Coordinates of C-alpha atoms and ligand atoms in Angstrom, one line a residue:
X19 CA 0.1 0.3 0.1
X20 CA 1.3 3.0 -0.8
X21 CA 0.7 6.2 1.6
X22 CA 0.7 9.9 0.5
X23 CA 2.5 11.2 3.3
X24 CA 2.1 14.6 3.1
X25 CA -1.9 14.0 3.4
X26 CA -2.3 11.1 5.3
X27 CA -0.1 11.5 7.7
X28 CA 0.5 14.9 8.8
X29 CA 4.0 15.6 10.5
X30 CA 7.1 17.6 10.1
X31 CA 9.9 14.7 10.1
X32 CA 10.4 15.2 6.9
X33 CA 8.7 11.9 6.1
X34 CA 8.0 12.3 2.5
X35 CA 11.7 12.6 1.6
X36 CA 12.8 9.5 4.5
X37 CA 13.0 6.2 2.7
X38 CA 13.4 4.6 5.6
X39 CA 11.1 5.3 7.9
X40 CA 8.6 4.7 4.5
X41 CA 9.1 1.4 4.4
X42 CA 8.9 0.8 8.5
X43 CA 5.7 2.9 8.4
X44 CA 4.2 1.0 4.9
X45 CA 4.2 -2.2 7.4
X46 CA 3.1 -0.9 9.9
X47 CA 0.5 2.2 9.1
X48 CA -2.0 -0.9 8.6
X49 CA -1.1 -2.8 11.2
X50 CA -2.3 -0.3 13.3
X51 CA -6.1 0.4 11.3
X52 CA -6.0 -3.1 11.8
X53 CA -5.6 -2.9 15.4
X54 CA -7.5 -0.2 16.1
X55 CA -10.9 -2.0 13.9
X56 CA -10.3 -4.9 16.3
X57 CA -10.1 -3.3 20.2
X58 CA -10.7 0.7 19.5
X59 CA -13.9 2.3 20.1
X60 CA -16.4 -0.5 20.2
X61 CA -18.4 0.2 16.6
X62 CA -17.1 3.6 15.5
X63 CA -16.3 2.7 12.5
X64 CA -19.2 5.3 10.5
X65 CA -19.3 7.7 12.9
X66 CA -18.3 11.3 12.3
X67 CA -16.7 12.8 15.4
X68 CA -15.7 17.0 16.4
X69 CA -12.2 15.8 16.7
X70 CA -9.4 18.5 16.7
X71 CA -6.0 17.4 14.3
X72 CA -2.4 18.4 14.9
X73 CA -1.6 19.2 11.6
X74 CA 1.8 21.3 12.7
X75 CA 3.2 22.3 15.8
X76 CA 2.6 26.3 15.4
X77 CA 1.0 27.2 18.7
X78 CA -1.9 28.8 17.3
X79 CA -2.1 26.7 14.0
X80 CA -1.5 22.7 15.6
X81 CA -5.1 22.1 16.3
X82 CA -8.2 22.3 13.6
X83 CA -11.0 21.1 14.5
X84 CA -14.0 19.7 12.4
X85 CA -16.2 16.6 11.4
X86 CA -13.7 13.6 10.5
X87 CA -14.1 9.7 10.9
X88 CA -11.8 7.9 13.0
X89 CA -10.3 5.7 11.4
X90 CA -9.5 8.4 9.0
X91 CA -7.8 10.3 11.3
X92 CA -4.8 11.9 10.0
X93 CA -2.9 10.1 13.2
X94 CA 0.4 12.5 13.1
X95 CA 4.4 12.4 14.0
X96 CA 5.4 15.9 15.8
X97 CA 8.1 17.1 17.2
X98 CA 8.7 20.6 19.2
X99 CA 10.8 22.7 17.0
X100 CA 14.8 22.2 18.3
X101 CA 15.8 24.6 20.5
X102 CA 19.7 25.9 19.0
X103 CA 22.5 24.4 20.8
X104 CA 20.6 22.5 23.4
X105 CA 22.4 21.5 26.0
X106 CA 21.8 18.3 28.5
X107 CA 20.7 19.8 32.4
X108 CA 21.7 17.1 34.2
X109 CA 23.1 13.4 35.3
X110 CA 27.3 13.0 34.5
X111 CA 26.7 14.1 30.8
X112 CA 25.6 18.3 32.0
X113 CA 26.6 21.0 30.3
X114 CA 27.2 18.2 26.8
X115 CA 25.5 19.6 23.6
X116 CA 22.1 16.9 24.1
X117 CA 22.3 14.4 21.3
X118 CA 20.8 13.9 18.1
X119 CA 21.2 10.3 18.1
X120 CA 21.0 6.9 20.2
X121 CA 24.6 6.2 22.2
X122 CA 25.2 3.1 22.2
X123 CA 25.8 2.0 25.2
X124 CA 22.5 3.8 25.6
X125 CA 20.2 2.4 23.4
X126 CA 18.7 -0.5 25.3
X127 CA 17.9 1.6 28.6
X128 CA 15.7 4.1 26.3
X129 CA 14.5 1.7 24.1
X130 CA 13.0 -0.3 26.7
X131 CA 11.9 3.8 28.6
X132 CA 10.1 4.5 25.2
X133 CA 8.2 1.4 25.3
X134 CA 6.9 1.4 27.9
X135 CA 5.6 5.1 27.7
X136 CA 4.2 3.3 24.1
X137 CA 2.5 0.6 25.6
X138 CA 0.6 2.9 28.0
X139 CA -0.7 4.1 24.9
X140 CA -2.6 2.3 23.1
X141 CA -3.8 0.5 26.2
X142 CA -5.7 3.1 27.2
X143 CA -7.8 2.8 23.9
X144 CA -8.1 -0.8 25.0
X145 CA -9.5 0.2 28.2
X146 CA -12.0 2.7 26.8
X147 CA -12.9 0.5 24.1
X148 CA -16.6 0.2 25.3
X149 CA -17.0 2.9 26.6
X150 CA -19.1 4.8 23.8
X151 CA -22.0 2.8 24.1
X152 CA -22.7 4.1 27.2
X153 CA -22.1 8.1 27.2
X154 CA -23.4 10.0 29.3
X155 CA -24.1 12.5 26.8
X156 CA -22.5 14.0 23.0
X157 CA -20.1 16.6 24.4
X158 CA -19.1 13.7 26.4
X159 CA -18.8 11.4 24.0
X160 CA -16.8 13.8 22.0
X161 CA -14.4 14.0 24.1
X162 CA -13.8 10.1 24.6
X163 CA -12.9 9.3 21.1
X164 CA -11.0 13.2 21.7
X165 CA -9.0 11.6 24.2
X166 CA -8.6 7.9 21.8
X167 CA -7.6 9.7 18.8
X168 CA -4.3 11.1 20.5
X169 CA -3.4 8.6 22.8
X170 CA -2.9 6.2 19.7
X171 CA -1.1 9.9 18.0
X172 CA 0.9 9.1 21.8
X173 CA 1.4 5.7 20.2
X174 CA 2.5 6.8 17.1
X175 CA 4.6 9.3 18.3
X176 CA 6.8 6.1 20.2
X177 CA 6.8 4.7 17.1
X178 CA 8.1 7.3 15.0
X179 CA 11.2 7.1 17.7
X180 CA 12.0 3.2 17.7
X181 CA 11.4 3.2 13.5
X182 CA 14.2 6.3 13.2
X183 CA 16.2 5.3 16.0
X184 CA 16.5 2.0 16.7
X185 CA 16.8 -0.4 13.2
X186 CA 15.3 -3.6 13.1
X187 CA 15.0 -4.6 17.3
X188 CA 12.5 -1.0 16.5
X189 CA 10.7 -2.4 14.5
X190 CA 10.0 -5.7 16.4
X191 CA 9.4 -3.3 19.0
X192 CA 6.6 -1.7 17.2
X193 CA 4.9 -4.4 16.2
X194 CA 4.7 -5.4 19.7
X195 CA 3.3 -2.7 20.8
X196 CA 0.1 -3.8 19.0
X197 CA 0.2 -7.4 19.7
X198 CA 0.0 -6.7 23.7
X199 CA -3.5 -6.7 24.3
X200 CA -5.6 -4.1 28.0
X201 CA -5.5 -7.4 30.8
X202 CA -4.8 -10.3 28.3
X203 CA -3.5 -13.4 30.6
X204 CA -0.7 -14.4 28.6
X205 CA 0.4 -11.2 26.6
X206 CA -0.8 -8.1 29.1
X207 CA 0.4 -4.9 28.9
X208 CA 3.5 -3.5 30.4
X209 CA 2.3 -1.6 33.3
X210 CA 0.0 -2.4 36.2
X211 CA -2.9 0.4 35.2
X212 CA -3.3 -0.4 32.2
X213 CA -4.6 -4.2 32.8
X214 CA -7.5 -2.9 34.5
X215 CA -11.0 -2.4 33.9
X216 CA -12.6 0.7 32.6
X217 CA -15.7 -0.5 33.3
X218 CA -18.5 3.1 33.2
X219 CA -17.4 6.8 32.8
X220 CA -16.7 7.9 36.3
X221 CA -14.3 4.9 36.4
X222 CA -13.0 7.1 32.7
X223 CA -12.9 10.4 34.4
X224 CA -11.2 8.7 37.5
X225 CA -8.6 7.1 34.7
X226 CA -8.4 10.2 33.1
X227 CA -8.0 12.8 36.6
X228 CA -5.1 10.8 37.5
X229 CA -3.4 8.1 35.7
X230 CA -3.4 10.9 32.2
X231 CA -1.7 12.6 35.2
X232 CA 0.9 10.0 35.3
X233 CA 1.5 10.9 32.0
X234 CA 1.9 14.3 32.4
X235 CA 4.5 13.7 35.2
X236 CA 6.3 10.8 33.8
X237 CA 6.5 12.8 30.1
X238 CA 7.3 16.3 31.4
X239 CA 10.2 14.0 33.4
X240 CA 11.5 12.3 29.5
X241 CA 11.0 15.8 28.3
X242 CA 14.4 17.0 30.0
X243 CA 16.0 13.9 28.0
X244 CA 20.1 14.2 26.5
X245 CA 18.0 12.6 23.7
X246 CA 17.1 15.3 21.8
X247 CA 14.2 13.7 19.3
X248 CA 12.4 11.8 22.9
X249 CA 13.0 15.6 24.7
X250 CA 10.7 16.9 22.1
X251 CA 8.1 14.5 20.7
X252 CA 7.5 14.4 24.6
X253 CA 7.3 18.0 24.4
X254 CA 4.6 18.2 22.2
X255 CA 2.7 15.5 23.4
X256 CA 2.1 17.2 27.4
X257 CA 0.5 20.3 25.1
X258 CA -2.3 17.3 24.1
X259 CA -2.4 15.5 27.2
X260 CA -3.5 18.6 28.9
X261 CA -7.1 18.2 27.4
X262 CA -7.0 14.6 29.2
X263 CA -6.9 16.1 32.4
X264 CA -9.3 18.1 32.0
X265 CA -11.9 15.5 30.6
X266 CA -11.3 14.4 33.5
X267 CA -11.0 17.2 35.9
X268 CA -14.2 18.5 35.3
X269 CA -16.2 15.6 34.7
X270 CA -16.0 14.5 37.8
X271 CA -17.1 17.9 38.7
X272 CA -20.2 17.7 36.7
X273 CA -20.8 14.4 38.6
X274 CA -20.3 16.0 41.9
X275 CA -22.0 19.0 40.9
X276 CA -25.4 17.5 39.9
X277 CA -24.9 15.1 43.1
X278 CA -24.7 18.3 45.5
X279 CA -27.5 19.4 44.2
X280 CA -29.7 17.0 44.4
X281 CA -28.3 16.5 47.7
X282 CA -29.5 20.0 48.0
X283 CA -33.7 19.7 46.2
X284 CA -33.6 16.9 48.4
X285 CA -32.2 17.6 52.2
X286 CA -30.3 14.1 52.3
X287 CA -26.8 13.3 52.7
X288 CA -27.9 9.9 53.1
X289 CA -26.3 7.7 50.2
X290 CA -29.1 4.9 49.5
X291 CA -31.8 8.2 48.9
X292 CA -29.4 9.7 46.8
X293 CA -28.8 6.4 44.6
X294 CA -32.0 6.5 44.8
X295 CA -32.7 9.6 43.2
X296 CA -30.4 8.2 40.2
X297 CA -27.2 10.4 41.4
X298 CA -23.1 9.1 42.3
X299 CA -23.0 9.9 46.6
X300 CA -20.6 11.6 47.1
X301 CA -18.7 8.9 49.4
X302 CA -18.5 6.4 46.4
X303 CA -17.1 8.8 44.9
X304 CA -14.8 9.4 47.5
X305 CA -13.8 5.7 47.2
X306 CA -12.9 5.5 43.1
X307 CA -11.3 8.6 44.2
X308 CA -9.0 5.8 46.3
X309 CA -8.9 3.5 44.2
X310 CA -7.6 5.4 40.9
X311 CA -5.0 7.7 42.8
X312 CA -3.2 4.2 44.4
X313 CA -3.3 2.9 40.7
X314 CA -1.6 5.3 39.5
X315 CA 0.2 6.3 42.5
X316 CA 2.0 2.8 41.9
X317 CA 2.8 3.4 37.8
X318 CA 5.9 5.8 39.6
X319 CA 7.8 2.6 40.4
X320 CA 9.1 1.2 43.5
X321 CA 10.7 4.1 46.0
X322 CA 14.2 3.5 45.9
X323 CA 15.2 1.7 42.1
X324 CA 19.1 1.9 40.6
X325 CA 16.8 1.7 37.3
X326 CA 15.5 5.7 38.0
X327 CA 19.2 6.3 39.4
X328 CA 20.8 4.8 36.0
X329 CA 18.4 6.6 33.7
X330 CA 19.3 10.3 35.2
X331 CA 23.1 9.7 35.6
X332 CA 23.2 8.7 31.8
X333 CA 20.6 11.2 30.8
X334 CA 17.6 9.2 29.5
X335 CA 15.3 10.5 32.4
X336 CA 14.9 14.0 34.3
X337 CA 13.4 15.4 37.4
X338 CA 10.0 17.0 36.5
X339 CA 10.9 21.3 35.6
X340 CA 14.4 19.9 36.4
X341 CA 15.4 23.0 34.6
X342 CA 14.1 25.7 37.5
X343 CA 15.6 22.7 40.2
X344 CA 18.1 24.6 42.3
X345 CA 20.4 22.5 43.0
X346 CA 23.7 20.5 41.2
X347 CA 21.5 18.0 38.6
X348 CA 23.7 15.7 39.5
X349 CA 22.6 14.4 43.2
X350 CA 25.5 11.6 44.1
X351 CA 25.5 14.1 47.2
X352 CA 22.0 14.8 48.0
X353 CA 19.3 13.1 49.9
X354 CA 15.5 12.5 49.5
X355 CA 12.9 11.5 52.0
X356 CA 11.2 8.2 51.6
X357 CA 9.1 6.2 53.7
X358 CA 9.3 3.0 55.7
X359 CA 7.7 1.0 58.3
X360 CA 9.3 1.9 61.7
X361 CA 8.1 0.3 65.1
X362 CA 4.7 -0.1 64.0
X363 CA 4.1 3.0 61.9
X364 CA 5.4 4.4 59.2
X365 CA 8.6 6.8 59.5
X366 CA 10.4 9.3 57.1
X367 CA 13.9 8.4 56.5
X368 CA 16.8 10.1 53.9
X369 CA 17.8 7.4 51.0
X370 CA 20.6 8.7 48.8
X371 CA 17.8 10.7 46.3
X372 CA 18.9 9.7 42.7
X373 CA 18.1 6.1 44.0
X374 CA 14.8 7.8 45.4
X375 CA 14.0 9.8 41.5
X376 CA 10.7 7.7 41.6
X377 CA 9.7 8.5 44.6
X378 CA 10.0 12.4 44.3
X379 CA 7.8 12.3 40.8
X380 CA 4.9 10.5 42.9
X381 CA 5.5 13.6 45.5
X382 CA 5.6 15.9 42.2
X383 CA 2.2 14.2 41.0
X384 CA 0.5 14.3 44.4
X385 CA 0.4 17.8 45.1
X386 CA -0.8 18.2 41.9
X387 CA -3.6 15.9 42.7
X388 CA -4.3 17.7 45.3
X389 CA -4.7 21.2 43.8
X390 CA -7.7 19.1 41.1
X391 CA -8.8 17.8 44.4
X392 CA -9.4 21.3 45.7
X393 CA -11.2 22.8 43.0
X394 CA -14.5 20.0 43.7
X395 CA -13.9 20.7 47.3
X396 CA -14.8 24.4 46.5
X397 CA -17.3 23.1 45.2
X398 CA -18.7 21.8 47.8
X399 CA -17.8 24.6 49.9
X400 CA -19.9 27.2 47.8
X401 CA -23.3 25.0 47.8
X402 CA -22.4 24.3 51.7
X403 CA -22.4 20.9 51.6
X404 CA -19.8 19.6 54.3
X405 CA -18.4 17.2 52.9
X406 CA -14.3 17.2 51.6
X407 CA -12.4 15.4 49.4
X408 CA -9.0 14.3 50.1
X409 CA -6.9 12.1 48.3
X410 CA -5.6 9.2 50.3
X411 CA -2.3 8.3 51.8
X412 CA 0.7 7.7 49.4
X413 CA 1.0 4.2 51.7
X414 CA -2.6 2.8 51.1
X415 CA -3.5 0.4 48.9
X416 CA 0.4 -0.4 47.2
X417 CA 0.9 -3.7 44.8
X418 CA 4.5 -1.5 43.9
X419 CA 7.7 -1.1 46.6
X420 CA 8.1 -1.5 50.3
X421 CA 5.3 -0.6 51.1
X422 CA 3.0 -3.2 49.5
X423 CA 4.0 -5.5 52.1
X424 CA 2.1 -3.8 54.9
X425 CA -2.0 -2.1 55.2
X426 CA -2.5 0.8 55.7
X427 CA -6.0 2.9 55.6
X428 CA -6.0 5.5 53.5
X429 CA -5.1 8.4 56.6
X430 CA -1.6 6.3 56.0
X431 CA -2.0 3.9 59.6
X432 CA -0.8 0.8 59.4
X433 CA -3.0 -1.8 59.9
X434 CA -3.7 -5.0 60.8
X435 CA -5.2 -8.2 58.1
X436 CA -7.8 -7.9 60.7
X437 CA -8.9 -4.4 60.2
X438 CA -8.2 -3.7 56.6
X439 CA -10.8 -6.1 56.0
X440 CA -12.9 -4.7 58.1
X441 CA -12.1 -1.4 56.6
X442 CA -11.8 -2.0 52.6
X443 CA -15.3 -2.2 52.4
X444 CA -15.4 2.1 53.2
X445 CA -12.8 2.7 51.4
X446 CA -12.5 1.1 48.1
X447 CA -15.0 0.4 45.3
X448 CA -17.1 -2.2 46.8
X449 CA -19.2 -4.7 44.4
X450 CA -22.1 -2.8 45.0
X451 CA -20.9 0.3 44.2
X452 CA -19.6 -0.9 40.6
X453 CA -22.6 -2.3 40.3
X454 CA -25.0 0.7 41.0
X455 CA -22.6 3.1 38.8
X456 CA -23.0 0.3 36.1
X457 CA -26.7 0.6 36.8
X458 CA -26.5 4.8 35.4
X459 CA -25.0 3.9 32.4
X460 CA -27.6 4.1 29.4
X461 CA -26.9 5.8 26.2
X462 CA -27.4 9.5 26.2
X463 CA -27.2 10.6 22.3
X464 CA -29.7 13.7 21.9
X465 CA -27.7 16.7 21.4
X466 CA -27.8 19.2 24.2
X467 CA -29.2 16.0 26.9
X468 CA -27.2 14.8 29.6
X469 CA -27.8 11.8 32.1
X470 CA -29.4 12.6 35.0
X471 CA -26.1 11.4 37.6
X472 CA -23.7 14.5 35.4
X473 CA -24.1 18.5 35.2
X474 CA -23.9 20.3 31.8
X475 CA -20.5 21.2 30.9
X476 CA -20.1 25.3 31.7
X477 CA -19.5 26.3 27.3
X478 CA -19.1 23.6 24.4
X479 CA -15.7 22.8 22.4
X480 CA -14.1 25.0 20.3
X481 CA -16.8 27.8 20.8
X482 CA -19.4 25.6 19.8
X483 CA -22.8 25.9 21.9
X484 CA -23.1 22.7 24.2
X485 CA -26.2 21.6 22.4
X486 CA -23.2 21.3 19.5
X487 CA -24.8 17.3 17.2
X488 CA -20.5 17.0 18.5
X489 CA -20.9 13.2 17.0
X490 CA -22.6 12.2 13.5
X491 CA -24.1 8.5 13.5
X492 CA -23.9 7.2 10.0
Ligands
LIG28 N1 3.4 -2.1 36.9 O1 13.0 -0.6 39.6 P1 11.1 -0.4 39.5 C1 0.4 7.6 30.4 C2 8.2 -3.7 36.8 S1 1.7 7.3 31.5 C3 3.8 -3.6 36.9 O2 11.0 0.9 40.3 P2 11.6 1.3 37.3 C4 -0.8 7.5 29.6 C5 9.4 -2.0 36.5 O3 9.5 -2.6 35.1 C6 3.0 7.6 32.0 N2 5.0 -3.2 36.7 O4 11.0 0.5 38.1 C7 -1.5 7.7 30.6 C8 10.5 -3.9 36.5 O5 9.9 -4.9 35.9 P3 11.9 -5.3 35.5 C9 3.8 6.2 31.6 C10 6.3 -2.1 37.5 O6 12.0 1.4 36.1 C11 -3.0 7.8 30.7 C12 10.1 -3.7 38.2 O7 9.2 -3.7 38.6 N3 5.3 6.1 30.8 O8 1.8 7.9 29.3 O9 12.4 2.2 38.2 C13 -2.9 7.4 28.9 C14 10.9 -3.2 39.0 O10 10.3 -1.8 39.1 C15 5.4 -0.9 37.9 C16 6.0 6.2 31.9 O11 6.2 5.1 32.4 C17 3.6 -1.3 37.5 N4 3.4 0.1 38.1 O12 10.4 2.4 37.2 C18 -2.2 7.1 28.6 C19 7.6 6.4 31.6 N5 6.2 -0.7 38.4 O13 12.6 -4.6 34.6 C20 -1.0 7.5 28.5 C21 8.6 5.1 31.0 C22 7.6 -1.0 38.3 O14 12.2 -5.6 36.5 N6 8.8 4.3 32.4 N7 7.3 -2.3 37.7 O15 10.7 -6.3 35.3 C23 9.8 4.6 33.6 O16 10.2 5.4 33.6 C24 9.9 2.9 34.3 O17 10.0 2.4 33.4 C25 8.7 3.1 35.8 C26 8.9 1.7 36.6 C27 8.7 4.5 36.1 C28 7.5 3.2 35.3

């Protein structure tokens, strides 16, 4: 199959004159489309969706809006413009020119990071495959599809790096990215959270609030990379990630707003009564927060990691906002506080900062999550509702790292197995919670209409009205 490169694949990587890349993509692009057809958004090939497409990296010009059939979406390849004379900002190579090619000695670690990042992108599309069938509105359906096509583009971004810089192994890895499947027993996605189910829209909003925020922090750390093409590609991905987190933050906000409205009307905060009125009670939302935040916190890896130390020292992966941190950017002498269990409680100890880089990024992530949660609390406060959402302690419900060996309450108290068994129904979504949330999931596709459990947004997409026919079904 021959491809009209400029039309089909918008890019700023000179694809039209890069024969090697063309050959790799000629093979991979049809495989990508087969993958999309097989495990992408279910039953949507005929829909026309009001989507934005990146067609350049200019701040004013990159987002082109219009109706598109998703299999015809123009997944493009974009790197932020090169900074002239960019120097490496950290690690053993600090001050040296950024690399335009992969240094042989770092090839395998760099490939592994790119593959791990790349693997999350198709995974999330697979996880969200069925959600279109139960959308609460056309506005939300369109946002789901926007997130899906952009995750597809983020896969393209990583595949570009594999094809362009990693030769044959890169091509094999790119193919394997289309072979693994979220939740598959034999060939699962690489990281834990990407094998969880996303069975309902509350989960989707939580996922885009928390897990896409992991994306923000990991991509920001990779944007510091000494390998310039990785840095430039992740910088451009970050511009798209912002919208995904908006979908989560505002989706949850609108659910809370609707619940608050019904709480006021019915003058009740009784979860069972609110459920009979068809809205999601606040304690259930808090349990979803607890689940999704803890699963995402695990994505940062082990608290102390020699991999993380190596990635930093060799210049592959920096810290969040590396350039504005005031220290030596080498960290050989520095320490960072990590948690451990001592005398039956959590205690802080200073660990070598280089080994604690996953922990540091996790802390940055948690601070950012708290800022988002505070926005929901302000809404509750304004409505005179005496309930506040809280981010669970980072030790809560861990599966990765040393804290996974013990059990902790959301407040961070060490608890026995019996206390955990007694508490868990109040801390994590129960089967009944999930069934209830599932029972609310209908399909609302009349323009301007919204499911009973979610408030409309305050404005539409790209200056369009909220009542716009964002998706045309054909
Ligand atoms: N699940 O030394 P450790 C996004 C493995 S999200 C399963 O602590 P390291 C997005 C680990 O692989 C951003 N396994 O790990 C969001 C290692 O295995 P091996 C994704 C896990 O390397 C929404 C072993 O445990 N990007 O973009 O320091 C929608 C030892 O672990 C997990 C990245 O993650 C886990 N959660 O750190 C769409 C950036 N955690 O080698 C997209 C690239 C660890 O012993 N990845 N393991 O077999 C990395 O920088 C690192 O791989 C990690 C792990 C930070 C993830």
